[in-house]
Amino acid sequence: MTDYQNILVAIDFSDAANDVIAKAIDIGKRNQTRLTIIHVVEYLPPIDIAYEPVLSSTWSIDENELVKQAKTSLKQFCERHKQDNAEQLVVIGTPKHEIAQYARDHQCDLIILGSHGRHGLGLLLGSTANGVLHEMPCDILAVKIGT
Ligand code: AMP
């Protein structure tokens, strides 16, 4: 197997995430490298001006709070899987773009994600795995989820 030294693992906190991290830990051990684990907060601010009058008074989400909560969840997830020494990363955006962009910017040599997560169970390949595959900054391992 190729020697991977900069492995990025995409975790969405779905049930599939347990399979993804188990595979990633195994590959990290074989390559004697620690993992970088990324979670993308998918927050879409209201974009249609037509909804503005309704949303402006009631729609208020604190992005910093979302990131803070996601960081706590990721820390707990890493502790549960004995990955306290992994680099933990939380960003806001669209998962497929943020994952590929981070991999490109940090010269990752392998991305590990689930074939499916919360979005894509009906699809041959989930939308995030498919999107990252299209942007293809490096090798990608889509861990088979489900039947
Ligand atoms: P999906 O596109 O929801 O079918 O997800 C496929 C895989 O993409 C998941 O198993 C995760 O590995 C990854 N993924 C999806 N959403 C996120 C997210 N918000 N943050 C990090 N990874 C994600």
mmCIF file of C-alpha atoms and ligand atoms in Angstrom:
data_model
loop_
_atom_site.group_PDB
_atom_site.id
_atom_site.type_symbol
_atom_site.label_atom_id
_atom_site.label_comp_id
_atom_site.label_asym_id
_atom_site.label_seq_id
_atom_site.Cartn_x
_atom_site.Cartn_y
_atom_site.Cartn_z
ATOM 1 C CA MET A 1 0.000 0.000 0.000
ATOM 2 C CA THR A 2 1.150 3.558 -0.715
ATOM 3 C CA ASP A 3 2.737 5.300 2.234
ATOM 4 C CA TYR A 4 0.227 7.955 3.345
ATOM 5 C CA GLN A 5 1.518 10.640 5.690
ATOM 6 C CA ASN A 6 -1.178 13.295 5.681
ATOM 7 C CA ILE A 7 -4.578 11.660 6.082
ATOM 8 C CA LEU A 8 -7.788 13.680 6.271
ATOM 9 C CA VAL A 9 -10.879 11.990 7.745
ATOM 10 C CA ALA A 10 -14.358 13.466 7.174
ATOM 11 C CA ILE A 11 -16.747 12.931 10.069
ATOM 12 C CA ASP A 12 -20.444 13.894 9.977
ATOM 13 C CA PHE A 13 -21.509 12.334 13.335
ATOM 14 C CA SER A 14 -23.960 9.958 11.606
ATOM 15 C CA ASP A 15 -23.856 6.232 12.468
ATOM 16 C CA ALA A 16 -21.592 5.828 9.454
ATOM 17 C CA ALA A 17 -18.949 7.942 11.197
ATOM 18 C CA ASN A 18 -18.045 4.988 13.446
ATOM 19 C CA ASP A 19 -17.186 2.846 10.424
ATOM 20 C CA VAL A 20 -15.256 5.695 8.814
ATOM 21 C CA ILE A 21 -13.117 6.391 11.884
ATOM 22 C CA ALA A 22 -12.457 2.670 12.498
ATOM 23 C CA LYS A 23 -11.073 2.292 8.970
ATOM 24 C CA ALA A 24 -9.104 5.533 9.292
ATOM 25 C CA ILE A 25 -7.511 4.455 12.595
ATOM 26 C CA ASP A 26 -6.441 1.193 10.995
ATOM 27 C CA ILE A 27 -4.870 2.967 8.012
ATOM 28 C CA GLY A 28 -3.269 5.590 10.276
ATOM 29 C CA LYS A 29 -1.615 2.822 12.336
ATOM 30 C CA ARG A 30 -0.333 1.016 9.259
ATOM 31 C CA ASN A 31 1.208 4.247 8.013
ATOM 32 C CA GLN A 32 2.378 5.305 11.468
ATOM 33 C CA THR A 33 0.816 8.715 11.146
ATOM 34 C CA ARG A 34 -1.715 10.676 13.134
ATOM 35 C CA LEU A 35 -5.011 11.675 11.563
ATOM 36 C CA THR A 36 -6.576 15.029 10.807
ATOM 37 C CA ILE A 37 -10.309 14.860 11.459
ATOM 38 C CA ILE A 38 -12.605 17.415 9.879
ATOM 39 C CA HIS A 39 -16.252 18.239 10.495
ATOM 40 C CA VAL A 40 -18.046 20.775 8.327
ATOM 41 C CA VAL A 41 -20.887 22.736 9.875
ATOM 42 C CA GLU A 42 -23.512 23.002 7.176
ATOM 43 C CA TYR A 43 -25.136 26.298 7.860
ATOM 44 C CA LEU A 44 -26.923 28.122 5.074
ATOM 45 C CA PRO A 45 -27.888 31.643 6.009
ATOM 46 C CA PRO A 46 -31.209 32.837 4.540
ATOM 47 C CA ILE A 47 -30.449 33.703 0.933
ATOM 48 C CA ASP A 48 -33.775 34.595 -0.612
ATOM 49 C CA ILE A 49 -34.705 38.212 -0.118
ATOM 50 C CA ALA A 50 -38.353 37.205 -0.539
ATOM 51 C CA TYR A 51 -38.268 35.554 2.886
ATOM 52 C CA GLU A 52 -36.471 38.393 4.582
ATOM 53 C CA PRO A 53 -39.508 40.042 6.247
ATOM 54 C CA VAL A 54 -40.574 36.764 7.837
ATOM 55 C CA LEU A 55 -37.159 35.552 8.806
ATOM 56 C CA SER A 56 -35.452 38.688 10.000
ATOM 57 C CA SER A 57 -37.242 38.846 13.350
ATOM 58 C CA THR A 58 -37.285 35.104 14.093
ATOM 59 C CA TRP A 59 -34.303 33.641 12.232
ATOM 60 C CA SER A 60 -31.214 34.125 14.275
ATOM 61 C CA ILE A 61 -28.430 31.598 14.503
ATOM 62 C CA ASP A 62 -25.139 32.314 16.148
ATOM 63 C CA GLU A 63 -22.484 30.837 13.834
ATOM 64 C CA ASN A 64 -19.874 30.968 16.586
ATOM 65 C CA GLU A 65 -22.152 28.931 18.816
ATOM 66 C CA LEU A 66 -22.628 26.316 16.063
ATOM 67 C CA VAL A 67 -18.877 26.002 15.645
ATOM 68 C CA LYS A 68 -18.376 25.840 19.409
ATOM 69 C CA GLN A 69 -20.898 23.015 19.752
ATOM 70 C CA ALA A 70 -19.415 21.153 16.792
ATOM 71 C CA LYS A 71 -15.927 21.434 18.345
ATOM 72 C CA THR A 72 -17.251 19.934 21.573
ATOM 73 C CA SER A 73 -18.928 17.085 19.652
ATOM 74 C CA LEU A 74 -15.756 16.428 17.680
ATOM 75 C CA LYS A 75 -13.625 16.407 20.826
ATOM 76 C CA GLN A 76 -16.000 13.890 22.446
ATOM 77 C CA PHE A 77 -16.054 11.795 19.265
ATOM 78 C CA CYS A 78 -12.236 11.721 19.196
ATOM 79 C CA GLU A 79 -12.044 10.810 22.887
ATOM 80 C CA ARG A 80 -14.539 7.977 22.356
ATOM 81 C CA HIS A 81 -12.358 6.608 19.584
ATOM 82 C CA LYS A 82 -9.076 7.214 21.451
ATOM 83 C CA GLN A 83 -7.979 9.842 18.952
ATOM 84 C CA ASP A 84 -7.193 12.645 21.386
ATOM 85 C CA ASN A 85 -3.917 13.260 19.579
ATOM 86 C CA ALA A 86 -5.599 13.705 16.191
ATOM 87 C CA GLU A 87 -5.755 17.181 14.733
ATOM 88 C CA GLN A 88 -9.371 18.329 15.048
ATOM 89 C CA LEU A 89 -10.893 20.785 12.661
ATOM 90 C CA VAL A 90 -14.302 22.438 12.396
ATOM 91 C CA VAL A 91 -15.202 24.727 9.504
ATOM 92 C CA ILE A 92 -18.423 26.187 8.127
ATOM 93 C CA GLY A 93 -19.511 25.520 4.561
ATOM 94 C CA THR A 94 -20.463 22.847 2.065
ATOM 95 C CA PRO A 95 -18.833 19.536 3.049
ATOM 96 C CA LYS A 96 -17.610 18.470 -0.402
ATOM 97 C CA HIS A 97 -15.980 21.845 -1.102
ATOM 98 C CA GLU A 98 -14.485 22.382 2.345
ATOM 99 C CA ILE A 99 -13.061 18.849 2.519
ATOM 100 C CA ALA A 100 -11.468 19.042 -0.947
ATOM 101 C CA GLN A 101 -10.219 22.590 -0.302
ATOM 102 C CA TYR A 102 -8.580 21.672 2.999
ATOM 103 C CA ALA A 103 -6.935 18.628 1.395
ATOM 104 C CA ARG A 104 -5.609 20.793 -1.426
ATOM 105 C CA ASP A 105 -4.346 23.586 0.851
ATOM 106 C CA HIS A 106 -2.611 21.190 3.251
ATOM 107 C CA GLN A 107 -1.219 18.681 0.738
ATOM 108 C CA CYS A 108 -3.198 15.779 2.160
ATOM 109 C CA ASP A 109 -2.361 12.535 0.394
ATOM 110 C CA LEU A 110 -5.497 10.597 1.374
ATOM 111 C CA ILE A 111 -9.095 11.554 2.206
ATOM 112 C CA ILE A 112 -11.206 8.987 4.040
ATOM 113 C CA LEU A 113 -14.980 9.436 4.099
ATOM 114 C CA GLY A 114 -18.130 7.336 4.073
ATOM 115 C CA SER A 115 -19.706 6.164 0.841
ATOM 116 C CA HIS A 116 -22.909 7.462 2.421
ATOM 117 C CA GLY A 117 -23.849 9.606 5.358
ATOM 118 C CA ARG A 118 -26.854 11.701 6.158
ATOM 119 C CA HIS A 119 -27.498 12.957 2.618
ATOM 120 C CA GLY A 120 -27.065 10.150 0.201
ATOM 121 C CA LEU A 121 -28.460 6.786 1.324
ATOM 122 C CA GLY A 122 -30.531 6.345 -1.839
ATOM 123 C CA LEU A 123 -27.584 7.093 -4.104
ATOM 124 C CA LEU A 124 -24.862 4.851 -5.462
ATOM 125 C CA LEU A 125 -22.384 7.222 -3.825
ATOM 126 C CA GLY A 126 -23.399 9.906 -1.283
ATOM 127 C CA SER A 127 -23.292 13.495 -2.476
ATOM 128 C CA THR A 128 -20.238 14.401 -0.407
ATOM 129 C CA ALA A 129 -18.168 11.396 -1.535
ATOM 130 C CA ASN A 130 -19.251 12.048 -5.105
ATOM 131 C CA GLY A 131 -18.435 15.760 -4.871
ATOM 132 C CA VAL A 132 -14.983 15.181 -3.343
ATOM 133 C CA LEU A 133 -14.303 12.557 -6.012
ATOM 134 C CA HIS A 134 -15.022 15.130 -8.696
ATOM 135 C CA GLU A 135 -12.633 17.641 -7.147
ATOM 136 C CA MET A 136 -10.067 14.843 -6.528
ATOM 137 C CA PRO A 137 -7.104 16.647 -4.907
ATOM 138 C CA CYS A 138 -5.531 13.310 -3.850
ATOM 139 C CA ASP A 139 -6.390 9.636 -3.276
ATOM 140 C CA ILE A 140 -9.826 9.069 -1.774
ATOM 141 C CA LEU A 141 -11.109 6.130 0.212
ATOM 142 C CA ALA A 142 -14.902 5.873 0.390
ATOM 143 C CA VAL A 143 -15.655 3.457 3.239
ATOM 144 C CA LYS A 144 -18.580 1.278 2.215
ATOM 145 C CA ILE A 145 -21.575 2.068 4.414
ATOM 146 C CA GLY A 146 -24.757 0.006 4.606
ATOM 147 C CA THR A 147 -25.713 -2.845 2.303
HETATM 148 P P1 AMP B 1 -23.314 12.044 2.514
HETATM 149 O O1 AMP B 1 -22.900 12.952 1.422
HETATM 150 O O2 AMP B 1 -24.164 12.726 3.557
HETATM 151 O O3 AMP B 1 -23.927 10.771 2.009
HETATM 152 O O4 AMP B 1 -22.003 11.672 3.345
HETATM 153 C C1 AMP B 1 -20.974 10.838 2.865
HETATM 154 C C2 AMP B 1 -19.757 11.013 3.751
HETATM 155 O O5 AMP B 1 -19.255 12.353 3.598
HETATM 156 C C3 AMP B 1 -19.991 10.858 5.247
HETATM 157 O O6 AMP B 1 -19.954 9.484 5.648
HETATM 158 C C4 AMP B 1 -18.846 11.659 5.818
HETATM 159 O O7 AMP B 1 -17.632 10.907 5.793
HETATM 160 C C5 AMP B 1 -18.717 12.807 4.826
HETATM 161 N N1 AMP B 1 -19.496 13.980 5.269
HETATM 162 C C6 AMP B 1 -20.784 14.294 4.959
HETATM 163 N N2 AMP B 1 -21.172 15.421 5.561
HETATM 164 C C7 AMP B 1 -20.097 15.847 6.282
HETATM 165 C C8 AMP B 1 -19.842 16.962 7.151
HETATM 166 N N3 AMP B 1 -20.780 17.879 7.394
HETATM 167 N N4 AMP B 1 -18.623 17.065 7.711
HETATM 168 C C9 AMP B 1 -17.663 16.135 7.461
HETATM 169 N N5 AMP B 1 -17.844 15.074 6.681
HETATM 170 C C10 AMP B 1 -19.028 14.924 6.089
#
